[in-house]
GROMACS .gro file of C-alpha atoms in nm:
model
  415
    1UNK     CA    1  -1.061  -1.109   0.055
    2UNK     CA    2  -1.259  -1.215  -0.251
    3UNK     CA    3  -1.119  -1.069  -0.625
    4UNK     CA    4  -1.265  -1.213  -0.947
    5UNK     CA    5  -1.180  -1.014  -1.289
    6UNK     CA    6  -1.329  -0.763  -1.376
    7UNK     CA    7  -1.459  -0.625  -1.706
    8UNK     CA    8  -1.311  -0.293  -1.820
    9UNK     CA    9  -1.644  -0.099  -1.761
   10UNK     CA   10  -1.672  -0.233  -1.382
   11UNK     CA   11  -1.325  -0.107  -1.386
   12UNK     CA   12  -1.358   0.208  -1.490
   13UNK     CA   13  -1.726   0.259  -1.267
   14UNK     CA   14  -1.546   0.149  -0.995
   15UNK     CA   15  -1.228   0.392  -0.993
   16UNK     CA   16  -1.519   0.698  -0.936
   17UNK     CA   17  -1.736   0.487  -0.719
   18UNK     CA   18  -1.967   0.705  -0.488
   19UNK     CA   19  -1.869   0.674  -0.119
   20UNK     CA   20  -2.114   0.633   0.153
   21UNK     CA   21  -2.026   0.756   0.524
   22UNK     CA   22  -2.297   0.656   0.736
   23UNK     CA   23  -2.507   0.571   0.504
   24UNK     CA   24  -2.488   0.965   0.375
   25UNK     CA   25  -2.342   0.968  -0.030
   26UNK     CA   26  -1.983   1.212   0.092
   27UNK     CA   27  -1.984   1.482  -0.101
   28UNK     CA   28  -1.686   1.544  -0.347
   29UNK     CA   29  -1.485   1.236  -0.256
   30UNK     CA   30  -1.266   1.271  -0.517
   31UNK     CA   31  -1.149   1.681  -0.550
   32UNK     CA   32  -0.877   1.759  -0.807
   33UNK     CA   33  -0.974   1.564  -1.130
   34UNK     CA   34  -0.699   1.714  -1.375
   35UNK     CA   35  -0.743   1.725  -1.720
   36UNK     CA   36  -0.532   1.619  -2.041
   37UNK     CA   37  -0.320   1.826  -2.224
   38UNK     CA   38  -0.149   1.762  -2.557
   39UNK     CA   39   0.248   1.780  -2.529
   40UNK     CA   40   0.489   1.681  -2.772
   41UNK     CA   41   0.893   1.705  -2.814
   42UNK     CA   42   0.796   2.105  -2.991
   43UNK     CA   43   0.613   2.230  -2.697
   44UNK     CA   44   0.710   2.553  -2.619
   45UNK     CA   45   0.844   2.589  -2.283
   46UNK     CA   46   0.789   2.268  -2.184
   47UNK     CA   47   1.092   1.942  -2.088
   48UNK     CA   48   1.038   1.597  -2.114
   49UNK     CA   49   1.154   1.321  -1.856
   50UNK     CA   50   1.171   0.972  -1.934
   51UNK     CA   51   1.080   0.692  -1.679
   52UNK     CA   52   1.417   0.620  -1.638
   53UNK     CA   53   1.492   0.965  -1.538
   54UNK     CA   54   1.689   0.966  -1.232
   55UNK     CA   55   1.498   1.241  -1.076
   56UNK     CA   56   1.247   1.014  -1.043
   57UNK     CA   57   1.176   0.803  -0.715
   58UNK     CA   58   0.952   0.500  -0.752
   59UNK     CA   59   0.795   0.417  -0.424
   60UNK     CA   60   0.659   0.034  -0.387
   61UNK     CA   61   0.709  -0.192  -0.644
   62UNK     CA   62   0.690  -0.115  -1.047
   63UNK     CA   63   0.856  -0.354  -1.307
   64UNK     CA   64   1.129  -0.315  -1.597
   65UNK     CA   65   0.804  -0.164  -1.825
   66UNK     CA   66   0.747   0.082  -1.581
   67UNK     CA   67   0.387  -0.047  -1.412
   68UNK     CA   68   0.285  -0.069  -1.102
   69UNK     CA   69   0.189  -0.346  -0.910
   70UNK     CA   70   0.037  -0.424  -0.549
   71UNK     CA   71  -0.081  -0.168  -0.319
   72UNK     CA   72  -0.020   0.199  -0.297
   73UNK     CA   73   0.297   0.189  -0.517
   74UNK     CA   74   0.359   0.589  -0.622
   75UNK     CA   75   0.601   0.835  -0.738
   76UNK     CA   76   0.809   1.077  -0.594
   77UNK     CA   77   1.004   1.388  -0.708
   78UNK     CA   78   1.114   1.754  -0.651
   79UNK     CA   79   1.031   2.045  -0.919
   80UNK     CA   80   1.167   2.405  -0.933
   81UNK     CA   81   1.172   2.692  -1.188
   82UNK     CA   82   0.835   2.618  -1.327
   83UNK     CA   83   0.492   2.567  -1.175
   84UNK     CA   84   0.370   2.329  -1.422
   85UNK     CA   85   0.351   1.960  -1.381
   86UNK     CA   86   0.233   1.694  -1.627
   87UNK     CA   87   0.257   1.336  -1.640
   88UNK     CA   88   0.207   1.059  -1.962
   89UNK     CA   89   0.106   0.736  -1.910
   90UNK     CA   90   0.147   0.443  -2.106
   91UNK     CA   91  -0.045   0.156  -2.287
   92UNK     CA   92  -0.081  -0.077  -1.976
   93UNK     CA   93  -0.270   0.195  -1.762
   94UNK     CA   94  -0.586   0.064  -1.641
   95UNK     CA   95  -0.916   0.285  -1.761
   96UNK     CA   96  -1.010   0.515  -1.517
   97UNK     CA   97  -0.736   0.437  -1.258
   98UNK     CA   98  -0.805   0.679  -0.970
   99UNK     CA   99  -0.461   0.833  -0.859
  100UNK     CA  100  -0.426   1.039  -0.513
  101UNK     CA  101  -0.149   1.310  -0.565
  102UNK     CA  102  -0.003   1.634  -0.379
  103UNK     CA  103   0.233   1.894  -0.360
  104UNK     CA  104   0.450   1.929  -0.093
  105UNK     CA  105   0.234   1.894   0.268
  106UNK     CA  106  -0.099   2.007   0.055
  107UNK     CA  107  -0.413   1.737   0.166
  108UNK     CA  108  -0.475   1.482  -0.125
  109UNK     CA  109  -0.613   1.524  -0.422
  110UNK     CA  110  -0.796   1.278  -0.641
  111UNK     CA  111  -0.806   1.224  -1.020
  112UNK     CA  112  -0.871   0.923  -1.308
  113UNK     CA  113  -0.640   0.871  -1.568
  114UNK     CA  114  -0.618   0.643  -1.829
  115UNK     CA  115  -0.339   0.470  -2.095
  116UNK     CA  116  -0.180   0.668  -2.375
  117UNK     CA  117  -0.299   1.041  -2.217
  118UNK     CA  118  -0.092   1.292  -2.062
  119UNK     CA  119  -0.272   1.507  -1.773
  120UNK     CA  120  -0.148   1.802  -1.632
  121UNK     CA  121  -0.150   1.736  -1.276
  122UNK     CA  122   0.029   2.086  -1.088
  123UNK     CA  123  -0.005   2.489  -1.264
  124UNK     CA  124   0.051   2.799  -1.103
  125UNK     CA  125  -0.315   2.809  -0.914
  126UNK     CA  126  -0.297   2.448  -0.810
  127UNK     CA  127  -0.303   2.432  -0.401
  128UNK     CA  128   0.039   2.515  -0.216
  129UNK     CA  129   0.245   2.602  -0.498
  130UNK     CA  130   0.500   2.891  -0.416
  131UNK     CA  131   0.227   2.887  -0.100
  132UNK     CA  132   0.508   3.032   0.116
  133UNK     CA  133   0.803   2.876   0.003
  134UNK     CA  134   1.092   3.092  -0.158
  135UNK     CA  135   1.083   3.198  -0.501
  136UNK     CA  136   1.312   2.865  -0.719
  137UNK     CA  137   1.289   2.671  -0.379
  138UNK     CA  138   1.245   2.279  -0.414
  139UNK     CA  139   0.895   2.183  -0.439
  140UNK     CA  140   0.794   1.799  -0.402
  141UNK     CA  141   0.526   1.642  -0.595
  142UNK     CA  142   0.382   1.256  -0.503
  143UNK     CA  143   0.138   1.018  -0.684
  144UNK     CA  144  -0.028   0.724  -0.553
  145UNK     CA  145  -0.184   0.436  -0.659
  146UNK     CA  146  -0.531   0.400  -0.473
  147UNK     CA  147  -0.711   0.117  -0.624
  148UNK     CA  148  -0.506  -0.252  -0.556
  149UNK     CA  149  -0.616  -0.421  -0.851
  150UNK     CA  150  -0.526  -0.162  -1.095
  151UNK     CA  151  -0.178   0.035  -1.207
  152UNK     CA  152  -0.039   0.276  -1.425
  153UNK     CA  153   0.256   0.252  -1.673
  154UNK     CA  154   0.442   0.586  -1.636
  155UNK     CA  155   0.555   0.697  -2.007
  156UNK     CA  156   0.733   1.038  -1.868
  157UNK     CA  157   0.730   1.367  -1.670
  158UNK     CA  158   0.672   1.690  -1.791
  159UNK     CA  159   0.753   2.034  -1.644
  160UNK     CA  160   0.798   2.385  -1.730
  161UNK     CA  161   1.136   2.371  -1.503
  162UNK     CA  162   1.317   2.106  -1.395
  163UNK     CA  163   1.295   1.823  -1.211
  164UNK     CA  164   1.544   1.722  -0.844
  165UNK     CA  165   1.566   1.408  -0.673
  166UNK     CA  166   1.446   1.381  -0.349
  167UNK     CA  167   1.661   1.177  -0.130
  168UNK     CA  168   1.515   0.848   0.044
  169UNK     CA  169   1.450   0.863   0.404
  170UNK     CA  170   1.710   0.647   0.604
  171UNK     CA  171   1.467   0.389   0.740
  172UNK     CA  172   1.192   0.178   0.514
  173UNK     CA  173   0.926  -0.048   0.600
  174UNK     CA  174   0.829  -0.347   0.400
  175UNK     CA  175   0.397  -0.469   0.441
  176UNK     CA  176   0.344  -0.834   0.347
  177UNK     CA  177  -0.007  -0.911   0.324
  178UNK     CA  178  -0.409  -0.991   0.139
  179UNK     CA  179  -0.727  -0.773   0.128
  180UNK     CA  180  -0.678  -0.682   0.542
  181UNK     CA  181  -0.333  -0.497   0.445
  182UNK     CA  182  -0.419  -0.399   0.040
  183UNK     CA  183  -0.700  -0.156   0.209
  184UNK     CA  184  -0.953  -0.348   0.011
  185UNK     CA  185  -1.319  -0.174   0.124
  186UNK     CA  186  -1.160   0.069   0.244
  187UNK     CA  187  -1.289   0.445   0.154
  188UNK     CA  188  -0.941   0.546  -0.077
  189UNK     CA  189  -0.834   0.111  -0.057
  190UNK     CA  190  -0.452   0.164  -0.017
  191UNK     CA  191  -0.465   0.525   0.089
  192UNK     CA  192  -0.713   0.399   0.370
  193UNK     CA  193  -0.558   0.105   0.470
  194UNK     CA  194  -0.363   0.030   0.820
  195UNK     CA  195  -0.032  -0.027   0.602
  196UNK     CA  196  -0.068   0.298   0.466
  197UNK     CA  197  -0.114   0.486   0.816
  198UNK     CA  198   0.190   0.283   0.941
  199UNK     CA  199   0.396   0.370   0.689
  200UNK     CA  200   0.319   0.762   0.618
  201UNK     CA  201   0.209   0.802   0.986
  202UNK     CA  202   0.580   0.780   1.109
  203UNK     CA  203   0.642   1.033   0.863
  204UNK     CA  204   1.026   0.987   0.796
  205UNK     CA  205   1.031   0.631   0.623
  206UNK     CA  206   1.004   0.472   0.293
  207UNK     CA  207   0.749   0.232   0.273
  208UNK     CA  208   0.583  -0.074   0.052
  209UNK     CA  209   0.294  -0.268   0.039
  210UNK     CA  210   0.297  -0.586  -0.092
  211UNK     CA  211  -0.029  -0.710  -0.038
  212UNK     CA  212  -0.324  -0.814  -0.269
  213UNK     CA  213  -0.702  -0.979  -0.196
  214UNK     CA  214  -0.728  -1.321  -0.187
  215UNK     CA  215  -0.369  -1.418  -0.167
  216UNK     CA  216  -0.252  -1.711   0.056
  217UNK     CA  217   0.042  -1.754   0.237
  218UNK     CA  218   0.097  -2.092   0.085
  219UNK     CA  219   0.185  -2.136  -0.223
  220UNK     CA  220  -0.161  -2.237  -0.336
  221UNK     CA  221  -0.452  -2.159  -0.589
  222UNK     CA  222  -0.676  -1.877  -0.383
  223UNK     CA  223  -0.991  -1.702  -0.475
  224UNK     CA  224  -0.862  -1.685  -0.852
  225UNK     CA  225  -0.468  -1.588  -0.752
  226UNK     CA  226  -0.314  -1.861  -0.890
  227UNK     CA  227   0.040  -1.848  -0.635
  228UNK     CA  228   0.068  -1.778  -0.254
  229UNK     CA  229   0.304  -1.488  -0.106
  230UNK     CA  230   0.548  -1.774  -0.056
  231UNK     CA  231   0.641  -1.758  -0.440
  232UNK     CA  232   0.480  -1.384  -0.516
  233UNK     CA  233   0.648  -1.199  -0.300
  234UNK     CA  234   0.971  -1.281  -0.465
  235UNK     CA  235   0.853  -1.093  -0.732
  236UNK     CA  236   0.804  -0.751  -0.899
  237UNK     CA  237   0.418  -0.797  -1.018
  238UNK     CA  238   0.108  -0.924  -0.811
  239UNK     CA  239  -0.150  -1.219  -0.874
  240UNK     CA  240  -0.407  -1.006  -1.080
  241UNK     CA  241  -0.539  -1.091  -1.354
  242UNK     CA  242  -0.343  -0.795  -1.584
  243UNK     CA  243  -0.021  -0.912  -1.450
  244UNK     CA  244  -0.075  -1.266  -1.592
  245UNK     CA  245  -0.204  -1.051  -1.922
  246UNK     CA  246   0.114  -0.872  -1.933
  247UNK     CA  247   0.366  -1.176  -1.760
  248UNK     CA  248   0.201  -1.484  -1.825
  249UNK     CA  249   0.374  -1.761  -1.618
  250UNK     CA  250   0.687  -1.589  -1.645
  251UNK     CA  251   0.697  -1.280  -1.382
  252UNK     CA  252   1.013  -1.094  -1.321
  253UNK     CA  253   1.188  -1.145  -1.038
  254UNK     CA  254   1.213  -0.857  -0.749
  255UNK     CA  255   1.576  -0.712  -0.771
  256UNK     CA  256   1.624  -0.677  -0.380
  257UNK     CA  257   1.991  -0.583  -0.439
  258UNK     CA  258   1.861  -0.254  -0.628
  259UNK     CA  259   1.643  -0.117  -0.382
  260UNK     CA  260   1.643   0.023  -0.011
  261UNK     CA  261   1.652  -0.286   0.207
  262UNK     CA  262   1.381  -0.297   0.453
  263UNK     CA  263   1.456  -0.231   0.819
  264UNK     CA  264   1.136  -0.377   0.935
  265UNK     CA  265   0.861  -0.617   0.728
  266UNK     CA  266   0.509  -0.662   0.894
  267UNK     CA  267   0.330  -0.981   0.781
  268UNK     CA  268  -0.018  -1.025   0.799
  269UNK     CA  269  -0.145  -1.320   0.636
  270UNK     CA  270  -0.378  -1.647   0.699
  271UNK     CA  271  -0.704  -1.550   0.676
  272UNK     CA  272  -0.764  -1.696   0.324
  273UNK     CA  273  -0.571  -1.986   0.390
  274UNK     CA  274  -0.784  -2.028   0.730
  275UNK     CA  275  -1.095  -2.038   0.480
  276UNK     CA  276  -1.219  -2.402   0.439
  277UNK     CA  277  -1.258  -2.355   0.059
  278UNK     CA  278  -0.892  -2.384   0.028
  279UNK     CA  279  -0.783  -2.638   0.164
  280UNK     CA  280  -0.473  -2.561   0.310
  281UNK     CA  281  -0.381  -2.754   0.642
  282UNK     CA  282  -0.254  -2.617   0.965
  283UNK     CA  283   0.081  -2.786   0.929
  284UNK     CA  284   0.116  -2.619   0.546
  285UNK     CA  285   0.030  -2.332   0.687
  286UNK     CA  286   0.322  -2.335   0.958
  287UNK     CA  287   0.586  -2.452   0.702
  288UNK     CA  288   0.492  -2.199   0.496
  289UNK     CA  289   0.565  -1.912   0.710
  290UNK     CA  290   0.885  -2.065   0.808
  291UNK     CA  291   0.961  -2.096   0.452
  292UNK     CA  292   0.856  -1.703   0.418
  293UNK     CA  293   1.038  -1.533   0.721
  294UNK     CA  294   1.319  -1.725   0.616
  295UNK     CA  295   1.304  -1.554   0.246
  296UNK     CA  296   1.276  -1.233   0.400
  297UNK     CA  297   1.529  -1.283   0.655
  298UNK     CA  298   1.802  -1.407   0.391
  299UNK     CA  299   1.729  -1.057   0.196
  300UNK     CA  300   1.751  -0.820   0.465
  301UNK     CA  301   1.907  -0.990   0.757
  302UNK     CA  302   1.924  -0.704   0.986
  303UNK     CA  303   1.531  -0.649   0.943
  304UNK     CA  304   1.301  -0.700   1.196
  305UNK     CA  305   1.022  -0.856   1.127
  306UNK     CA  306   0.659  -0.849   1.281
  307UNK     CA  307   0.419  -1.129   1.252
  308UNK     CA  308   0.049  -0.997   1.323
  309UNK     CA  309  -0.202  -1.194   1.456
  310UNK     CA  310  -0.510  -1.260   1.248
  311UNK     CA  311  -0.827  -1.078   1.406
  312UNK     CA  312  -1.019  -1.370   1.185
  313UNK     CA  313  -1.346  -1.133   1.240
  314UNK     CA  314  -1.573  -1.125   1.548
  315UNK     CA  315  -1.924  -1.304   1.616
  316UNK     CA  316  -2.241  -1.274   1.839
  317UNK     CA  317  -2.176  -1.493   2.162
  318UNK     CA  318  -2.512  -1.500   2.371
  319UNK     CA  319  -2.593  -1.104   2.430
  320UNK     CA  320  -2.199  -1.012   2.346
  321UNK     CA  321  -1.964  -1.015   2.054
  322UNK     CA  322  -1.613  -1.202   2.068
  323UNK     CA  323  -1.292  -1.166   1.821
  324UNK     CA  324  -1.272  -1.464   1.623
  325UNK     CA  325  -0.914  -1.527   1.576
  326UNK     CA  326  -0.693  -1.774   1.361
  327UNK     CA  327  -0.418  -1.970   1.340
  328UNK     CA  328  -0.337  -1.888   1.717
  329UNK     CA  329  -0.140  -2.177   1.754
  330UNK     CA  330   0.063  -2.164   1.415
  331UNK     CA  331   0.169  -1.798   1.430
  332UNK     CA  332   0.263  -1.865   1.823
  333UNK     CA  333   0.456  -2.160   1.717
  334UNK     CA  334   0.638  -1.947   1.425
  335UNK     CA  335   0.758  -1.750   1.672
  336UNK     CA  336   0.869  -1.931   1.884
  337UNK     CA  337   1.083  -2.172   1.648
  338UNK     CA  338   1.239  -1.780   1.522
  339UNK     CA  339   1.362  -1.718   1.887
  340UNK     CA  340   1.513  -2.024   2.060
  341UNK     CA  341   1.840  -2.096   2.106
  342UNK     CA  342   1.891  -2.316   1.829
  343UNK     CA  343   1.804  -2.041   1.547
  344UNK     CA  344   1.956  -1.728   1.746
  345UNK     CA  345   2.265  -1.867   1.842
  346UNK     CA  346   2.374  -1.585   2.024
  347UNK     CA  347   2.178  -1.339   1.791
  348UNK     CA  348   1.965  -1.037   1.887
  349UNK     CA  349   1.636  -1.180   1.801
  350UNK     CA  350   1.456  -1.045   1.478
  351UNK     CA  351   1.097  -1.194   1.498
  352UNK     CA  352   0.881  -1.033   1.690
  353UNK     CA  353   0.501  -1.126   1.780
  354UNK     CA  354   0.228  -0.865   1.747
  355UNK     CA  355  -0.111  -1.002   1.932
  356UNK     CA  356  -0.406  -0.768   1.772
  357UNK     CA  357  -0.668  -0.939   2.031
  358UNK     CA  358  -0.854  -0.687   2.196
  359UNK     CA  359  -0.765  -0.324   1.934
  360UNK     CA  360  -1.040  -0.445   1.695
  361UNK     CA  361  -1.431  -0.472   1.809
  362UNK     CA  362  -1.728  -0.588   1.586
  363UNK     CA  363  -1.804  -0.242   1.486
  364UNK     CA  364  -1.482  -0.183   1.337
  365UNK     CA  365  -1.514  -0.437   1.092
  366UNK     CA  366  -1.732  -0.351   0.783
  367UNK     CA  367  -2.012  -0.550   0.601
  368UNK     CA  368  -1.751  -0.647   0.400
  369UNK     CA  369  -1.582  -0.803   0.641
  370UNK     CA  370  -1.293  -0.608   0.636
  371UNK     CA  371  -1.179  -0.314   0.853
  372UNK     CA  372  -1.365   0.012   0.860
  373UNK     CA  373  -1.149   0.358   0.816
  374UNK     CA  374  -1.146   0.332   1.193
  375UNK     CA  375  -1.050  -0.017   1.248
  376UNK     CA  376  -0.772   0.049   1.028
  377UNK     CA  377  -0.644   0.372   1.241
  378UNK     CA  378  -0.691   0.201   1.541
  379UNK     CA  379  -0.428  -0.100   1.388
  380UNK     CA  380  -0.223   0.134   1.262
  381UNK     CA  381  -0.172   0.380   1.588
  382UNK     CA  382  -0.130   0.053   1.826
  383UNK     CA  383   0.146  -0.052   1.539
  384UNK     CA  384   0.299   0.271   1.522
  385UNK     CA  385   0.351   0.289   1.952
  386UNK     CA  386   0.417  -0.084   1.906
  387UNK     CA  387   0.738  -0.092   1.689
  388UNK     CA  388   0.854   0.310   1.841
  389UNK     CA  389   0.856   0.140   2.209
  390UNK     CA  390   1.013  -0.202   2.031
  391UNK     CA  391   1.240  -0.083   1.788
  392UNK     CA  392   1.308   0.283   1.930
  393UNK     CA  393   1.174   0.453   1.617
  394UNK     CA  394   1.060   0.799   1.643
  395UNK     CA  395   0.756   0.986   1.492
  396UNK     CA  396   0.844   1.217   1.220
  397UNK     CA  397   0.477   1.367   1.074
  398UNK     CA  398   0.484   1.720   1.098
  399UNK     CA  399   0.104   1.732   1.047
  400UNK     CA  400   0.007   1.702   0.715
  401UNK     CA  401  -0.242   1.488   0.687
  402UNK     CA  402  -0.245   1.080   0.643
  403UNK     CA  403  -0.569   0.936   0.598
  404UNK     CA  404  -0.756   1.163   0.380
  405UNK     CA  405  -1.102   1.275   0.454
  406UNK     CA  406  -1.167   1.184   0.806
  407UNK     CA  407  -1.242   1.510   0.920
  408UNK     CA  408  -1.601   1.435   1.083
  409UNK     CA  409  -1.716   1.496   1.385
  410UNK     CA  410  -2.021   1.680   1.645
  411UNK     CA  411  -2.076   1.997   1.609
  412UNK     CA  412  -2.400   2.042   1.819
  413UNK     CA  413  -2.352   2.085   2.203
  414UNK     CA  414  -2.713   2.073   2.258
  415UNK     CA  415  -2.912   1.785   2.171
   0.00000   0.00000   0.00000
C-alpha cells in the first residue's frame, strides 16, 4: 500500500526481479524476452501502423500521447498474412518495463522493453502461430502491462501482413481500487492480481483496472499520491510520480463518452484511508464514497456497482487468528443510503454489497501485507460466482490460462 519514487536503476532491477515460491528462486519466471530489431519506413516487406491505427484496441486506460497508466492497461489486435509482429515504443517508456504478451490462447510470455526501441515480439517459430489455425486465418495478439507503477508509450505496430480489429466483447467491467486491487506483491502485480482473474476469468468481457498503491478514497495527500480516487479516477493518468513528470497539475480528463461504458464497477478502497497516518475521519470517509458512487453512477447509470468490504488484514487472537476488518460501519451505511426508498424511487437497485469476511485467512495474506497468488484466486473465484448468481453473467474461458504460472502441485504419493 506503500509507493515512494523510485530511481531509474531500482526501476529497471525491479521489472526482472527474481521470484521466490516457497522460499525456492522459480525458475525462468519470465520466458519469452524478445529482442530489438531495426525497422524503418524502407524495410523490405515490412508495414507500419501508427498508434492511432484503428486496428488497434487499447484495453484500460492510455492518454492522448499514447501511455499507459494504472494497472494492467494492454493492447489488443488481430494479424493475418504475415507471421511477424513488432512493436516501437516511445520516449515515455519506463526502462526495463516488463510486458506479458500472447498469441491467440498461447500461455504468457514475458519480456522488458524500454523507450525509443522497437522489439519484435511474434515470427514464424514463436508459440501457436499457424498452430492449427487455417492458412490467412485471423490471428490475435495481446500485450499487458505487468508492473503498476510503470507504462509504455506505444510509437506503432509493425507486421509483415496486416493488421484486423478485433471487436469488443459486449459486456465490460470497470476495478476501482489501491495496492489490494493494482496486484501490488503479487508474483506478475497486475497479471496476479484478483482484478485481473475477475476480469479475464469470465473470459468474454472487457475489463479495466483503475487502481494504484497508496491511493485514498478521499481526496487527500496518501503515501506520496498527492489526490484520492475521488478526483483521480476522473481521469486518464494515475498518481505516480511519472504522471506528474509528464502532467504536472494539469491531468487530462477521462473521455467516458469515447469508450465502452462499464456494465459493472467493483470498488475496493479504505484501507489507506483507515491508516492513522492519514488522517482521514470516518465521516470523510463516508461522504467520500457517496461522492464516488455517485460519479460513477452519473457515467454509466445502468452499471452495477459492487462495494467490497475491506479484509483490513488478520491478527493473532489468543491461540487463533481473526480478520481484521475496516470501515464496517461506513461501507454498510453506503449501502444502505444507495438502496432506500428515497434514492431508488422505484428503481432496480444498482449498489450492491460484497462482504469478503470469512474467503481470506492469515495465510493468504503475504509479508507484505497484501494478498498472496492464492488469496487473490480465492477473491477472485468467490467474485466471479458472486456477480454470475447476482447479475446472471455467464463464464466464457475456454481454458486458456489466467493467472500465469501456478501450475504447482504433489507429485509424490508416498511420503
Amino acid at each position: 500500500m506503500y509507493f515512494s519514487l523510485l530511481s531509474t536503476a531500482v526501476i529497471a532491477s525491479l521489472a526482472s526481479a527474481t521470484i521466490l515460491q516457497n522460499g525456492q528462486v522459480r525458475s525462468n519466471p519470465y520466458p519469452g524476452e524478445v529482442s530489438p530489431i531495426a525497422l524503418t519506413s524502407k524495410s523490405k516487406g515490412w508495414t507500419a501502423y501508427p498508434p492511432t491505427a484503428s486496428e488497434l484496441s487499447y484495453k484500460g486506460r492510455w492518454d492522448s500521447k499514447h501511455i499507459s497508466w494504472w494497472s494492467a492497461p494492454g493492447l489488443k489486435f488481430g494479424f493475418k498474412g504475415g507471421d511477424d509482429i513488432a512493436i516501437s515504443f516511445g520516449n515515455y517508456t519506463d526502462p526495463g518495463v516488463l510486458l506479458a504478451y500472447r498469441v491467440d490462447g498461447q500461455d504468457w510470455q514475458f519480456s522488458n522493453v524500454t523507450a525509443n526501441m522497437t522489439y519484435q515480439f511474434v515470427t514464424p517459430s514463436t508459440t501457436g502461430v499457424n498452430l492449427t489455425t487455417p492458412m490467412n486465418a485471423v490471428q490475435t495478439f495481446e500485450m499487458r502491462v505487468t508492473n503498476w507503477a510503470y507504462g509504455v508509450q506505444l510509437a506503432g505496430v509493425w507486421t509483415t501482413g496486416k493488421l484486423v480489429k478485433i471487436p469488443n466483447y459486449k459486456k465490460n467491467i470497470e476495478i476501482i481500487g489501491d495496492s489490494l486491487s493494482a496486484g501490488q506483491y503479487a508474483t506478475y502485480e497486475g497479471l496476479s492480481s484478483y482484478s485481473w482473474g475477475v476480469g479475464a476469468g469470465f473470459g468474454n468481457v472487457e475489463f479495466s483496472i483503475t487502481a494504484y498503491p497508496g491511493i485514498c478514497l478521499h481526496d487527500s495527500r496518501c503515501y506520496g499520491n498527492l489526490r484520492g480516487q475521488t478526483y483521480q479516477w476522473l481521469h486518464a493518468s494515475d498518481t505516480s510520480g511519472r504522471a506528474i513528470e509528464i502532467w504536472g497539475d494539469h491531468p487530462e480528463q477521462w473521455n467516458f463518452a469515447a469508450h465502452q461504458a462499464a456494465d459493472a464497477v467493483i470498488i475496493n478502497l479504505g484501507t489507506n484511508d483507515n491508516n492513522t497516518a492519514n488522517n482521514i475521519t470516518n465521516t470523510e470517509y463516508y461522504n467520500s464514497y457517496i461522492q464516488l458512487v455517485n460519479e460513477v453512477h452519473g457515467v454509466w447509470p445502468k452499471a452495477q456497482i459492487v462495494l467490497i468490504s475491506l479484509w483490513n488484514g488478520f491478527g493473532a487472537v489468543g491461540n487463533t487468528y481473526a480478520q481484521g476488518g475496516a470501515f464496517i460501519t461506513e461501507i454498510e451505511e453506503v449501502n444502505a443510503h444507495f438502496n432506500s426508498p428515497q434514492i431508488l424511487k422505484g428503481q432496480t437497485p444498482f449498489v450492491h454489497y460484497f462482504n469478503t469476511t470469512g474467503i481470506l485467512q492469515h495465510n493468504d495474506i503475504n509479508p507484505q501485507y497484501h494478498p498472496t497468488d492464492v488469496g487473490h484466486v480465492k477473491i477472485a473465484s468467490h467474485l466471479l460466482q458472486y456477480m454470475k448468481l447476482n447479475f446472471g453473467w455467464v463464464f466464457g474461458a475456454t481454458g486458456p490460462e489466467v493467472q500465469h504460472d501456478t501450475l504447482y502441485w504433489n507429485d509424490q504419493q508416498d511420503y
